[in-house]
mmCIF file of C-alpha atoms in Angstrom:
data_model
loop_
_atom_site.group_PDB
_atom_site.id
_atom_site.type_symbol
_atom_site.label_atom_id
_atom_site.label_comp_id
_atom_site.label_asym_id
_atom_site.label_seq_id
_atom_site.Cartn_x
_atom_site.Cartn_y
_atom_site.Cartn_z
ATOM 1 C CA UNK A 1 93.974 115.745 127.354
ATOM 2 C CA UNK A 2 90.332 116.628 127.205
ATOM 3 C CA UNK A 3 89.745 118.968 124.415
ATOM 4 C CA UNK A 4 87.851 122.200 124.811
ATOM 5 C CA UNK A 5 85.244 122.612 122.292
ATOM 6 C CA UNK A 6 84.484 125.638 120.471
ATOM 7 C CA UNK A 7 87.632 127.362 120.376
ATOM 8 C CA UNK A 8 85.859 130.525 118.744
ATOM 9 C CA UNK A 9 83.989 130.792 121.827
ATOM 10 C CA UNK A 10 86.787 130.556 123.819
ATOM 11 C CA UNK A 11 88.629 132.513 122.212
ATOM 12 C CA UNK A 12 85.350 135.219 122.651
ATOM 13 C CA UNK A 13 85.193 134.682 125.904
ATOM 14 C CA UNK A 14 88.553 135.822 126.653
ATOM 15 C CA UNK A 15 88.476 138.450 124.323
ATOM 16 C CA UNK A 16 85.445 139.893 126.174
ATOM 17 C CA UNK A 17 87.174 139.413 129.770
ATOM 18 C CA UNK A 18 90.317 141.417 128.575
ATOM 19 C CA UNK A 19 88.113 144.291 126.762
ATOM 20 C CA UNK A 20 86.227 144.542 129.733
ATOM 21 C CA UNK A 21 89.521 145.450 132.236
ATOM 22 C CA UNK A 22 91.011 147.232 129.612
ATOM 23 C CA UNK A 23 87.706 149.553 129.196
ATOM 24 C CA UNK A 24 88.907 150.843 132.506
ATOM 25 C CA UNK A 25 92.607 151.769 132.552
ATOM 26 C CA UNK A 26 93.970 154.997 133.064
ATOM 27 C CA UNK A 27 95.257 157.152 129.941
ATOM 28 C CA UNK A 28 98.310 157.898 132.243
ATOM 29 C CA UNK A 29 101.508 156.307 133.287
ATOM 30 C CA UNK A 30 103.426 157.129 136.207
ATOM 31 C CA UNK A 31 107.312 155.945 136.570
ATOM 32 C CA UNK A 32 108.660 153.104 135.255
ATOM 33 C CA UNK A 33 112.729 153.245 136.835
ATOM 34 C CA UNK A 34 112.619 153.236 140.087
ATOM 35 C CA UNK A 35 113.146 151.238 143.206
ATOM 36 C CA UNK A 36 111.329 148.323 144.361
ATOM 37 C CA UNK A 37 107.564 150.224 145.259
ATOM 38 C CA UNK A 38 105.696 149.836 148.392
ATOM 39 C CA UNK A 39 102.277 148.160 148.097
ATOM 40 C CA UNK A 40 100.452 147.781 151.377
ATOM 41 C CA UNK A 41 97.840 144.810 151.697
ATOM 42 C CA UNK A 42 95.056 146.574 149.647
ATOM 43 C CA UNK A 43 96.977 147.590 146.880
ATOM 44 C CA UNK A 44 97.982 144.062 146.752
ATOM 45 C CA UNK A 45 94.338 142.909 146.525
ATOM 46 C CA UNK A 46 93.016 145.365 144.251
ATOM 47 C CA UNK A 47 95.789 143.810 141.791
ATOM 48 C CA UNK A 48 94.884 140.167 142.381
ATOM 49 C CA UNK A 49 91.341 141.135 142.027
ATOM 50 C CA UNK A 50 92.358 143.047 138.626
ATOM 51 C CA UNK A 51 93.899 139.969 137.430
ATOM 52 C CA UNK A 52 91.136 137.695 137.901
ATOM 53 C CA UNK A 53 88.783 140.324 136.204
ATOM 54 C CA UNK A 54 91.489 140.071 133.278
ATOM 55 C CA UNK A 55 91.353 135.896 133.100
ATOM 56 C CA UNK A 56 87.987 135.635 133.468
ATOM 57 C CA UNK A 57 85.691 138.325 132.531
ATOM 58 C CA UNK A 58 83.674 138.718 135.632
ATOM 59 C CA UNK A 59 83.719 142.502 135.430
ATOM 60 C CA UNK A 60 81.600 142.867 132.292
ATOM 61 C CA UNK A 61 79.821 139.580 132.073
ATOM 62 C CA UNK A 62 76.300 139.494 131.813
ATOM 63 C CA UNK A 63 74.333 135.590 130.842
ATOM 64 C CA UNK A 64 71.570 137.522 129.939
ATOM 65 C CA UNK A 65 73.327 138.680 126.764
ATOM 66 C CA UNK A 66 74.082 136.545 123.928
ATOM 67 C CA UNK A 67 77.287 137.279 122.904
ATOM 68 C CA UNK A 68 78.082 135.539 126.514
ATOM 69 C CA UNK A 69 75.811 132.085 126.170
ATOM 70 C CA UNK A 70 78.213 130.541 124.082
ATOM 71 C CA UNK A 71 81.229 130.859 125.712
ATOM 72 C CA UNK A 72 79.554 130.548 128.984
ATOM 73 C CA UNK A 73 78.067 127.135 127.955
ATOM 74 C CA UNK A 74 81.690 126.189 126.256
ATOM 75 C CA UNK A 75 83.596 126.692 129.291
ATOM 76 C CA UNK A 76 80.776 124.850 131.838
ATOM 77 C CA UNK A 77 80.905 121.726 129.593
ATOM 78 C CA UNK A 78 84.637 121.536 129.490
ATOM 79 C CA UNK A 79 84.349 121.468 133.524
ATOM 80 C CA UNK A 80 81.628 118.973 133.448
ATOM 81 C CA UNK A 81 84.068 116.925 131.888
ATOM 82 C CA UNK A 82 86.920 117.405 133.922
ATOM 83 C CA UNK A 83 84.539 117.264 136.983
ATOM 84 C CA UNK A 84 83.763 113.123 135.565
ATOM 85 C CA UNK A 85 87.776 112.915 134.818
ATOM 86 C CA UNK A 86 88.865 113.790 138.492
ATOM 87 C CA UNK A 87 90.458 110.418 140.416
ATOM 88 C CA UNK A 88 88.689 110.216 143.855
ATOM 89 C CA UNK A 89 90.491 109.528 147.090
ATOM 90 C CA UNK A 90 93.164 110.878 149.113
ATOM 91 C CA UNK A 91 96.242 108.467 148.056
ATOM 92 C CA UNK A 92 95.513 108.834 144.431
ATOM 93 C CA UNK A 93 98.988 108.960 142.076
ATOM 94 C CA UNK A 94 96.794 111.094 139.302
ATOM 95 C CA UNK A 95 94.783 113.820 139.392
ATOM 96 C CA UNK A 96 92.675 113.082 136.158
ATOM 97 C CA UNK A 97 91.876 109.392 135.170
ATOM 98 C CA UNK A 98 93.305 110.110 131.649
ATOM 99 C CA UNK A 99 96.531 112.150 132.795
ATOM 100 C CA UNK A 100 99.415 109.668 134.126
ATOM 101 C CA UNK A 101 101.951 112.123 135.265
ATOM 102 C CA UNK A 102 105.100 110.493 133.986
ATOM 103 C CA UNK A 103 104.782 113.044 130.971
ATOM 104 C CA UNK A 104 105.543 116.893 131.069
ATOM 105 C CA UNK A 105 102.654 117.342 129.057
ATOM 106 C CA UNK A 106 100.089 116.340 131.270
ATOM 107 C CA UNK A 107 101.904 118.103 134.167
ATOM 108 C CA UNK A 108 101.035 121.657 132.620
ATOM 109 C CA UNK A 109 97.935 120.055 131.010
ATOM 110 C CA UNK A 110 97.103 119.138 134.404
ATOM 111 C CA UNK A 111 97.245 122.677 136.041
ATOM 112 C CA UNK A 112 95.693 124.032 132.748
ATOM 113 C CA UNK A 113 92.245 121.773 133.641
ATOM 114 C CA UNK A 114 92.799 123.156 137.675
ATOM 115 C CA UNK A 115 92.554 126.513 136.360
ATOM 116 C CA UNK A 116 89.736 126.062 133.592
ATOM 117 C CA UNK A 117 88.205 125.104 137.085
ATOM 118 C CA UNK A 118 88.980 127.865 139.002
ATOM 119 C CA UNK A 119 87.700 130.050 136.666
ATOM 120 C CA UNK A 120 84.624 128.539 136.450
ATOM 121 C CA UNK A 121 83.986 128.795 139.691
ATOM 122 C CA UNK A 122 85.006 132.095 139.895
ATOM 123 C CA UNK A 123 82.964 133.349 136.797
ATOM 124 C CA UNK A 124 79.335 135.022 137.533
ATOM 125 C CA UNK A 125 76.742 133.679 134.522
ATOM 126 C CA UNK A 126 78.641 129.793 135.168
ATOM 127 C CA UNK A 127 76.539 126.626 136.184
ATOM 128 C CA UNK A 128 79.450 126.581 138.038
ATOM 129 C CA UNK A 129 80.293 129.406 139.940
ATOM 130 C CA UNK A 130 81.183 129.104 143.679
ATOM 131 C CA UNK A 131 80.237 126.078 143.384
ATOM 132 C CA UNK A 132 81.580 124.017 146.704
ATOM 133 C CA UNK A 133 81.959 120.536 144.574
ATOM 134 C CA UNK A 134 84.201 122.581 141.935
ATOM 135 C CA UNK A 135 86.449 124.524 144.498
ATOM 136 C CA UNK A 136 86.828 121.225 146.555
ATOM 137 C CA UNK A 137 87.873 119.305 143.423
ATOM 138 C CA UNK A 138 90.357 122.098 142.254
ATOM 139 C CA UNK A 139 91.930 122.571 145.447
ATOM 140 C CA UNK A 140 92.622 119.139 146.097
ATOM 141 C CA UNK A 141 93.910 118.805 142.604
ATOM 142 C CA UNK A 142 96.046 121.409 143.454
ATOM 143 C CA UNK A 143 97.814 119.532 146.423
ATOM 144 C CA UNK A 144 98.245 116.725 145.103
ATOM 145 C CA UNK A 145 100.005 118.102 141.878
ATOM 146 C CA UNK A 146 102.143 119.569 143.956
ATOM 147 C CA UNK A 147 102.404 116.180 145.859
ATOM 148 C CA UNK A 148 103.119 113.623 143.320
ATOM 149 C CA UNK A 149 104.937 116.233 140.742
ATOM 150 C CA UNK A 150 105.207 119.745 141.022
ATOM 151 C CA UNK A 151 107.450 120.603 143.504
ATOM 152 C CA UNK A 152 110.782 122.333 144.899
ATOM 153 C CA UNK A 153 113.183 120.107 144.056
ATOM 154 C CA UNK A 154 112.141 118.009 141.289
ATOM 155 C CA UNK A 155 113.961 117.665 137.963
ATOM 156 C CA UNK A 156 112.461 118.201 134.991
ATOM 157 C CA UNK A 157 111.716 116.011 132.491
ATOM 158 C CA UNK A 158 110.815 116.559 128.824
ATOM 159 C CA UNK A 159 109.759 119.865 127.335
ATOM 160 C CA UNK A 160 111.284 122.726 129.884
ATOM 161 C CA UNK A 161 108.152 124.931 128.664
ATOM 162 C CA UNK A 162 105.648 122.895 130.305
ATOM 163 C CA UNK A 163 107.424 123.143 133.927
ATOM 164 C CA UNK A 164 108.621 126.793 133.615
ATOM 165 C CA UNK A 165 105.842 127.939 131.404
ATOM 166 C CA UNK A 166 103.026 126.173 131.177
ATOM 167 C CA UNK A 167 102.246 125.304 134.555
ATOM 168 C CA UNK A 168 103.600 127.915 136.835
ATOM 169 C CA UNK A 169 101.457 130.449 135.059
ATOM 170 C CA UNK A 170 98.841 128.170 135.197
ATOM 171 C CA UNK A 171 99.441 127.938 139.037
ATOM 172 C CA UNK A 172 99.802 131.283 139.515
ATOM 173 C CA UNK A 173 96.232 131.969 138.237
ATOM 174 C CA UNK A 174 94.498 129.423 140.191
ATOM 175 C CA UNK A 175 96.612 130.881 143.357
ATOM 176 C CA UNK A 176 94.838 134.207 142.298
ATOM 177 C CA UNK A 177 91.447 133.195 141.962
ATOM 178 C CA UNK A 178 91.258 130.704 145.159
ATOM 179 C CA UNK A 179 93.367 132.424 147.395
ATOM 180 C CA UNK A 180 90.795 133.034 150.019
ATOM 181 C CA UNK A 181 90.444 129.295 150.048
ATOM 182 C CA UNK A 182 94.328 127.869 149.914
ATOM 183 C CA UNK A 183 95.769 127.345 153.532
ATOM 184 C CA UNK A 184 98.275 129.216 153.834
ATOM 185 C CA UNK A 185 101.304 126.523 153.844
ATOM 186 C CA UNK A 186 100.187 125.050 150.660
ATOM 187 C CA UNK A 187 100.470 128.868 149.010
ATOM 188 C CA UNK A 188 103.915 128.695 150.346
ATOM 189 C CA UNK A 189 104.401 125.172 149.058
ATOM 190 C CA UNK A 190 103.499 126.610 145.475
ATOM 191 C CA UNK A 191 104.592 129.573 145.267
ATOM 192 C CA UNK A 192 108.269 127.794 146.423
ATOM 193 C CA UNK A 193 107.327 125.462 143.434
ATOM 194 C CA UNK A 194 107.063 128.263 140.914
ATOM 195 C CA UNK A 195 110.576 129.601 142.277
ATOM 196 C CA UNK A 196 111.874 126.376 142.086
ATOM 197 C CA UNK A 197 111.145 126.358 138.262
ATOM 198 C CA UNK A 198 111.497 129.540 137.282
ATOM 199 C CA UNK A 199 114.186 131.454 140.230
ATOM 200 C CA UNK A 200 114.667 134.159 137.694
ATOM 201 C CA UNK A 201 112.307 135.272 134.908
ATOM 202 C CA UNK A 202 115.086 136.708 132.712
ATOM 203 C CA UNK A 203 116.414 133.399 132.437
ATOM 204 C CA UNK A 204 114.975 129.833 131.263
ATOM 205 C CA UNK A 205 116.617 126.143 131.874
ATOM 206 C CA UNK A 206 117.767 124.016 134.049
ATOM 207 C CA UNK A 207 120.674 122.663 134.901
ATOM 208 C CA UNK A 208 122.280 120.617 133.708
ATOM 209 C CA UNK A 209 120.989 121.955 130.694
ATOM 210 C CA UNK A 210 122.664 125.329 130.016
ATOM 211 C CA UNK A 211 120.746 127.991 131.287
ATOM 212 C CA UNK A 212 120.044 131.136 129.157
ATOM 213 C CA UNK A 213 118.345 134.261 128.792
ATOM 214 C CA UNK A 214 114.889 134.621 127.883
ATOM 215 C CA UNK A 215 113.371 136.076 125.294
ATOM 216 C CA UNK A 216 110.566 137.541 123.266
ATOM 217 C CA UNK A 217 107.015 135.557 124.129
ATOM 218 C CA UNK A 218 109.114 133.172 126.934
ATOM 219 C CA UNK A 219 110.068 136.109 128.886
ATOM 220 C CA UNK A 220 106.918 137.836 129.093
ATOM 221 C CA UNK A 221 105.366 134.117 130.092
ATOM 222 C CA UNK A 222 108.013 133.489 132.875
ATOM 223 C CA UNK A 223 107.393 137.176 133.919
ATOM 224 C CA UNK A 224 103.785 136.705 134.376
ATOM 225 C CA UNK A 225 103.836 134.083 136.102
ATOM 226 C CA UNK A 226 106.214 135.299 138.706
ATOM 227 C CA UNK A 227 104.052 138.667 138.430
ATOM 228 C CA UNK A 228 101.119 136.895 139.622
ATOM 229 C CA UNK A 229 102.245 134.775 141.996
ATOM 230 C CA UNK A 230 104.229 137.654 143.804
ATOM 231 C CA UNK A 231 100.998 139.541 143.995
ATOM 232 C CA UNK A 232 99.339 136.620 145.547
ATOM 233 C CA UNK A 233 101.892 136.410 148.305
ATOM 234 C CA UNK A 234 103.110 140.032 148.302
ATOM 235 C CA UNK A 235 106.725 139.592 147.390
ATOM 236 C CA UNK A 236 107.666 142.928 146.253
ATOM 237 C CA UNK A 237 110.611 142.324 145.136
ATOM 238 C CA UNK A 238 110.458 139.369 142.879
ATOM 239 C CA UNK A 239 107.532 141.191 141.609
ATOM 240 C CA UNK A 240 109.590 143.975 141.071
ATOM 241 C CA UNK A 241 112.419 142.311 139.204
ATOM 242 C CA UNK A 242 109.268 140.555 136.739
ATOM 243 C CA UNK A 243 108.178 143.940 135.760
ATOM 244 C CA UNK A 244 111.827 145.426 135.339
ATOM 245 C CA UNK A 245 112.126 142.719 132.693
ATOM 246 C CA UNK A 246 109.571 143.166 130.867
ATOM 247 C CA UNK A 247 111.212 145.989 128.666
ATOM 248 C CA UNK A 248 113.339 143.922 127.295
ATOM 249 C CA UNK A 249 111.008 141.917 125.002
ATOM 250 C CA UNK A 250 109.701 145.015 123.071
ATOM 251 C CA UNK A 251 113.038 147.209 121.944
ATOM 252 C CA UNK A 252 114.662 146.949 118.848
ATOM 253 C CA UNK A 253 117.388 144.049 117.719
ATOM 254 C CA UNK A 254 119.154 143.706 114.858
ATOM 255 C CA UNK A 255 119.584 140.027 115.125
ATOM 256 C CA UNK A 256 118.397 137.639 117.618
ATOM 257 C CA UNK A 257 114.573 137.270 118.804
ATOM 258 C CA UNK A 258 112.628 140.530 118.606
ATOM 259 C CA UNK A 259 111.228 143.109 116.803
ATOM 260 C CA UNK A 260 113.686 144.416 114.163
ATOM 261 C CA UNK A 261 113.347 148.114 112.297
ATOM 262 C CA UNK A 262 111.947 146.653 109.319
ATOM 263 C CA UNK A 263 108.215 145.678 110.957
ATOM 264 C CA UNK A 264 109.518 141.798 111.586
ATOM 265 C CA UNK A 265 109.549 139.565 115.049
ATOM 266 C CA UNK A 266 111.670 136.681 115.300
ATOM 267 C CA UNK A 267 111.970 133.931 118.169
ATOM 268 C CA UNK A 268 113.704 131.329 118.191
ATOM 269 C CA UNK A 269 116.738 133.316 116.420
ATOM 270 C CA UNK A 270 115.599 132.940 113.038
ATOM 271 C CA UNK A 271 112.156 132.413 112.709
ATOM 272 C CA UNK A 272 109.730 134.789 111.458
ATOM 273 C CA UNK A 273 107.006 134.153 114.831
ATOM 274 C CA UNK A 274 104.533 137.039 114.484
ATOM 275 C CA UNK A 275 101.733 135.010 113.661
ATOM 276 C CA UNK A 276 102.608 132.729 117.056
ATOM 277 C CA UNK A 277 104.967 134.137 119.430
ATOM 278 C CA UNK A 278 104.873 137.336 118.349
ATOM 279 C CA UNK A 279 101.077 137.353 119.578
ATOM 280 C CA UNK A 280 101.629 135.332 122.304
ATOM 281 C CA UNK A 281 103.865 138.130 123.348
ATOM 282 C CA UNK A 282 101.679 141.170 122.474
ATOM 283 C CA UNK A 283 98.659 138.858 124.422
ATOM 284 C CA UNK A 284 100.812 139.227 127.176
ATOM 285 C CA UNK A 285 102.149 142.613 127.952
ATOM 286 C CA UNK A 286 99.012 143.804 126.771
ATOM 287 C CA UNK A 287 97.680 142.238 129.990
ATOM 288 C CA UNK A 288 100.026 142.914 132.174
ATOM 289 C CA UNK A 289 100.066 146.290 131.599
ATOM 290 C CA UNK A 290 96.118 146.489 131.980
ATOM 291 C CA UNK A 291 96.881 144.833 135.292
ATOM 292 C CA UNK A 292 99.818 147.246 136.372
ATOM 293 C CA UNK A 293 98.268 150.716 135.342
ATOM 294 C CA UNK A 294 97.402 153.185 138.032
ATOM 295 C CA UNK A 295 99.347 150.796 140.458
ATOM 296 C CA UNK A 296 103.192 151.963 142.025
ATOM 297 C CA UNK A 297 104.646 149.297 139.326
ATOM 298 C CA UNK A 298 102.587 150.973 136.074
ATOM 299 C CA UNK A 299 105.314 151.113 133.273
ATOM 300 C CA UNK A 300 106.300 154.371 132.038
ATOM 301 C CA UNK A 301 109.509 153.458 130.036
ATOM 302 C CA UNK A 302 109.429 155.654 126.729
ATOM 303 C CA UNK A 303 110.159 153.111 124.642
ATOM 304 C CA UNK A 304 106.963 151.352 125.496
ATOM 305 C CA UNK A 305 105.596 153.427 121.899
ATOM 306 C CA UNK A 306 107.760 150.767 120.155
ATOM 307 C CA UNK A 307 104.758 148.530 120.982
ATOM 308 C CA UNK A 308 102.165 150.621 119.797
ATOM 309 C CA UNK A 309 104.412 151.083 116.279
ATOM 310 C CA UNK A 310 104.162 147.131 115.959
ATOM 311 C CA UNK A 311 100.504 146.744 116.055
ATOM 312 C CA UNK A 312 101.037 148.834 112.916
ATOM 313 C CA UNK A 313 104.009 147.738 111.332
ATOM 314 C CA UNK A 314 104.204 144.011 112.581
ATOM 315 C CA UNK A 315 101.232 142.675 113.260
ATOM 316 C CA UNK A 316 98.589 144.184 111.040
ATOM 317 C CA UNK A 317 100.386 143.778 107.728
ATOM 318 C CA UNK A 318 100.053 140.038 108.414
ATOM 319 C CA UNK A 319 96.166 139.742 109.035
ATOM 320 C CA UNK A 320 93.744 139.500 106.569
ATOM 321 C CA UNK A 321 89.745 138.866 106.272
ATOM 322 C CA UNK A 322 90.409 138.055 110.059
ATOM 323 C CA UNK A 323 93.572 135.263 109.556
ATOM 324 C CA UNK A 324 96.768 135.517 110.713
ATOM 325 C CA UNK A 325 99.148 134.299 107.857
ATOM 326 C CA UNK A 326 100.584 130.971 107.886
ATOM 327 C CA UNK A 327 103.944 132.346 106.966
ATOM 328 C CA UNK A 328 104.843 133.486 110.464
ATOM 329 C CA UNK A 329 102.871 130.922 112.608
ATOM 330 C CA UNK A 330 105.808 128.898 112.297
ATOM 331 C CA UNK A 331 105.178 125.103 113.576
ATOM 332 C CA UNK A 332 101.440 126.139 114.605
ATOM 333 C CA UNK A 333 100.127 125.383 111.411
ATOM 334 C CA UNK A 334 100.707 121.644 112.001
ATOM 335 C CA UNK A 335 98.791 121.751 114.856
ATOM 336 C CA UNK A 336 95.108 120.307 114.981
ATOM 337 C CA UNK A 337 93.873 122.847 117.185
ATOM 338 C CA UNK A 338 95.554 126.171 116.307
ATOM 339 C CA UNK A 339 93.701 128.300 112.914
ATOM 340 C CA UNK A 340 94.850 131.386 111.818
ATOM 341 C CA UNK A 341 91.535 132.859 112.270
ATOM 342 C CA UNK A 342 92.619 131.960 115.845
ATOM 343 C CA UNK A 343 95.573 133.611 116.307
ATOM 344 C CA UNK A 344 94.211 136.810 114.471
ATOM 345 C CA UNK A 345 91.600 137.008 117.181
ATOM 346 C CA UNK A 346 94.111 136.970 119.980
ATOM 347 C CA UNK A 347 96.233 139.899 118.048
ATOM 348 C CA UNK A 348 92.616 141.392 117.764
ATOM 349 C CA UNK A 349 92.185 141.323 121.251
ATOM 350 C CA UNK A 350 95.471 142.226 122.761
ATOM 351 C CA UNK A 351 95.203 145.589 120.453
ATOM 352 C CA UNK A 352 91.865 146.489 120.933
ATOM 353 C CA UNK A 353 93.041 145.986 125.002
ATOM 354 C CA UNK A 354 96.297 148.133 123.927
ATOM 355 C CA UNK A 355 94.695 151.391 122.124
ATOM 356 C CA UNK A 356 93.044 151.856 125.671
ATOM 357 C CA UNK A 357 95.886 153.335 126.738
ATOM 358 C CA UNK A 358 97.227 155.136 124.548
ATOM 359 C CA UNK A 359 95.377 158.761 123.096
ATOM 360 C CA UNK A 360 92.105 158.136 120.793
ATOM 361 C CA UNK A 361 94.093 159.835 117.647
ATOM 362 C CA UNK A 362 96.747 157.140 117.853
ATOM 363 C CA UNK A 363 94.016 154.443 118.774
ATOM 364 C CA UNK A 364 92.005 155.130 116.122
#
């Protein structure tokens, strides 16, 4: 897989596209039990419009700053790699020239490059953006992963985060940000893929693997991605059901994944994850609820302030000088490309995106 350089800028750059959405939610919440809510065609929009500000940082980008060179310039030369990687032709069995798709690696890997892409293309300040040789070469990427792999109906083989995870929310953003220029029966096409993969968000597996229910950092991943790719297609209540189980990941266990009383998170039963997981899942609902505020789905469920508690009793206890501690990154710290520093900057951001909504006494 081609390797994004940088990953400080990266890691800016989608700090600075988050900050910017957040900058502009409501202080308010209105209810969060209730029936399946009405959203005509515009509200719709407005939300898939929200979420691409949130992915890509459109809303508050300006090239002519510095802070937003780097990143910019990080993110064109990872597409002007792809762009050289891309297999021409129509009967092609790859989409990438160093991506065989007999691997579930390089299936999400594969919809992760689509969407680095897509958001090129969709990002003002980009050598990149709207550009027609871009857009062509992400949209027919995206047929023909759907094609030769990612479809309803196909088993999965290898890792089950890479087919439920990895690339249906990788799917469902490029759905978001090219939707004006997907025909309308390969939306369907995908969007069936994603429900082939993931039919209920609360729940991860396949059969004949037993399937269970999901938890911590995996259910708010399967949740977006079925969030996102309901708005797309305006499935109300699948997109419903996502954000009903959402509340889930953030009350109180006392064994299990979660966050327990005592300031810890766990995942994978009895792992201490903060450092990983834990800020995979803090990244996440910190997003969605950016993306859901002001709308007829905003969440209002009290216990929402157990979130806000954990930023001070579970996450910031475990950062220091701007490093996450290697203690609860779990298997992350054998990996070449994940740094504490990293993952600190990612809890950064999701908080800084979080005290937005809440009064300035308690974000302060």
């Amino acid at each position: 897989m081609s390797q994004m350089t940088g990953l400080s800028r990266r890691t800016v750059l989608t700090g600075l596209g988050g900050l910017g959405v957040a900058a502009a939610i409501s202080q308010g919440f209105v209810g969060w039990s209730h029936a399946a809510a009405p959203l005509d065609d515009a509200e719709l929009e407005e939300l898939r419009q929200k979420w691409i500000d949130l992915i890509t940082g459109r809303d508050v980008i300006d090239p002519a700053e510095e802070v937003f060179r780097a990143p910019l310039a990080d993110l064109d030369e990872t597409v002007d790699e792809l762009l050289e990687l891309l297999v021409p032709g129509e009967d092609r069995t790859q989409v990438f020239s160093d991506q065989t798709l007999d691997r579930d690696g390089t299936v999400s890997g594969g919809y992760t490059r689509i969407a680095s892409m897509a958001r090129a293309w969709s990002t003002p300040g980009s050598r990149h953006h709207e550009s027609e040789d871009v857009l062509a070469g992400a949209l027919a990427g995206l047929v023909d992963m759907h094609r030769l792999v990612y479809f309803a109906g196909q088993t999965e083989f290898g890792n089950w985060w890479s087919w439920e995870i990895g690339a249906s929310r990788a799917l469902a953003d490029c759905m978001a940000m090219l939707r004006d220029h997907i025909e309308d029966d390969d939306l369907a096409d995908y969007s069936a893929a994603i429900d082939h993969f993931v039919p209920d968000p609360w729940k991860q597996f396949q059969p004949p693997r037993e399937v269970v229910t999901s938890t911590g950092a995996n259910r708010v991943d399967l949740c977006q991605a079925v969030i996102v790719r309901s708005i797309v297609t305006g499935d109300l209540d699948r997109l419903h059901h996502a954000v009903e189980g959402l509340s889930d990941t953030w009350q109180y266990v006392t064994s299990g994944d979660g966050f327990f009383r005592d300031g810890s998170f766990v995942q994978h039963s009895t792992l201490g994850y903060t450092g990983t997981y834990g800020v995979v899942l803090l990244g996440g609902l910190s997003k969605l609820f950016a993306l859901l505020a002001d709308s007829a789905h905003d969440i209002d469920d009290p216990s929402r302030s157990i979130i806000d508690d954990a930023v001070e009793d579970s996450y910031a206890p475990l950062m220091y000088r701007g490093q996450m501690m290697d203690a609860v990154r779990g298997r992350a710290i054998s990996r070449e490309g994940s740094r504490s520093m990293i993952d600190a900057s990612a809890a950064i951001d999701a908080i800084l995106r979080l005290a937005k909504a809440v009064d300035e006494e308690r974000a302060l």
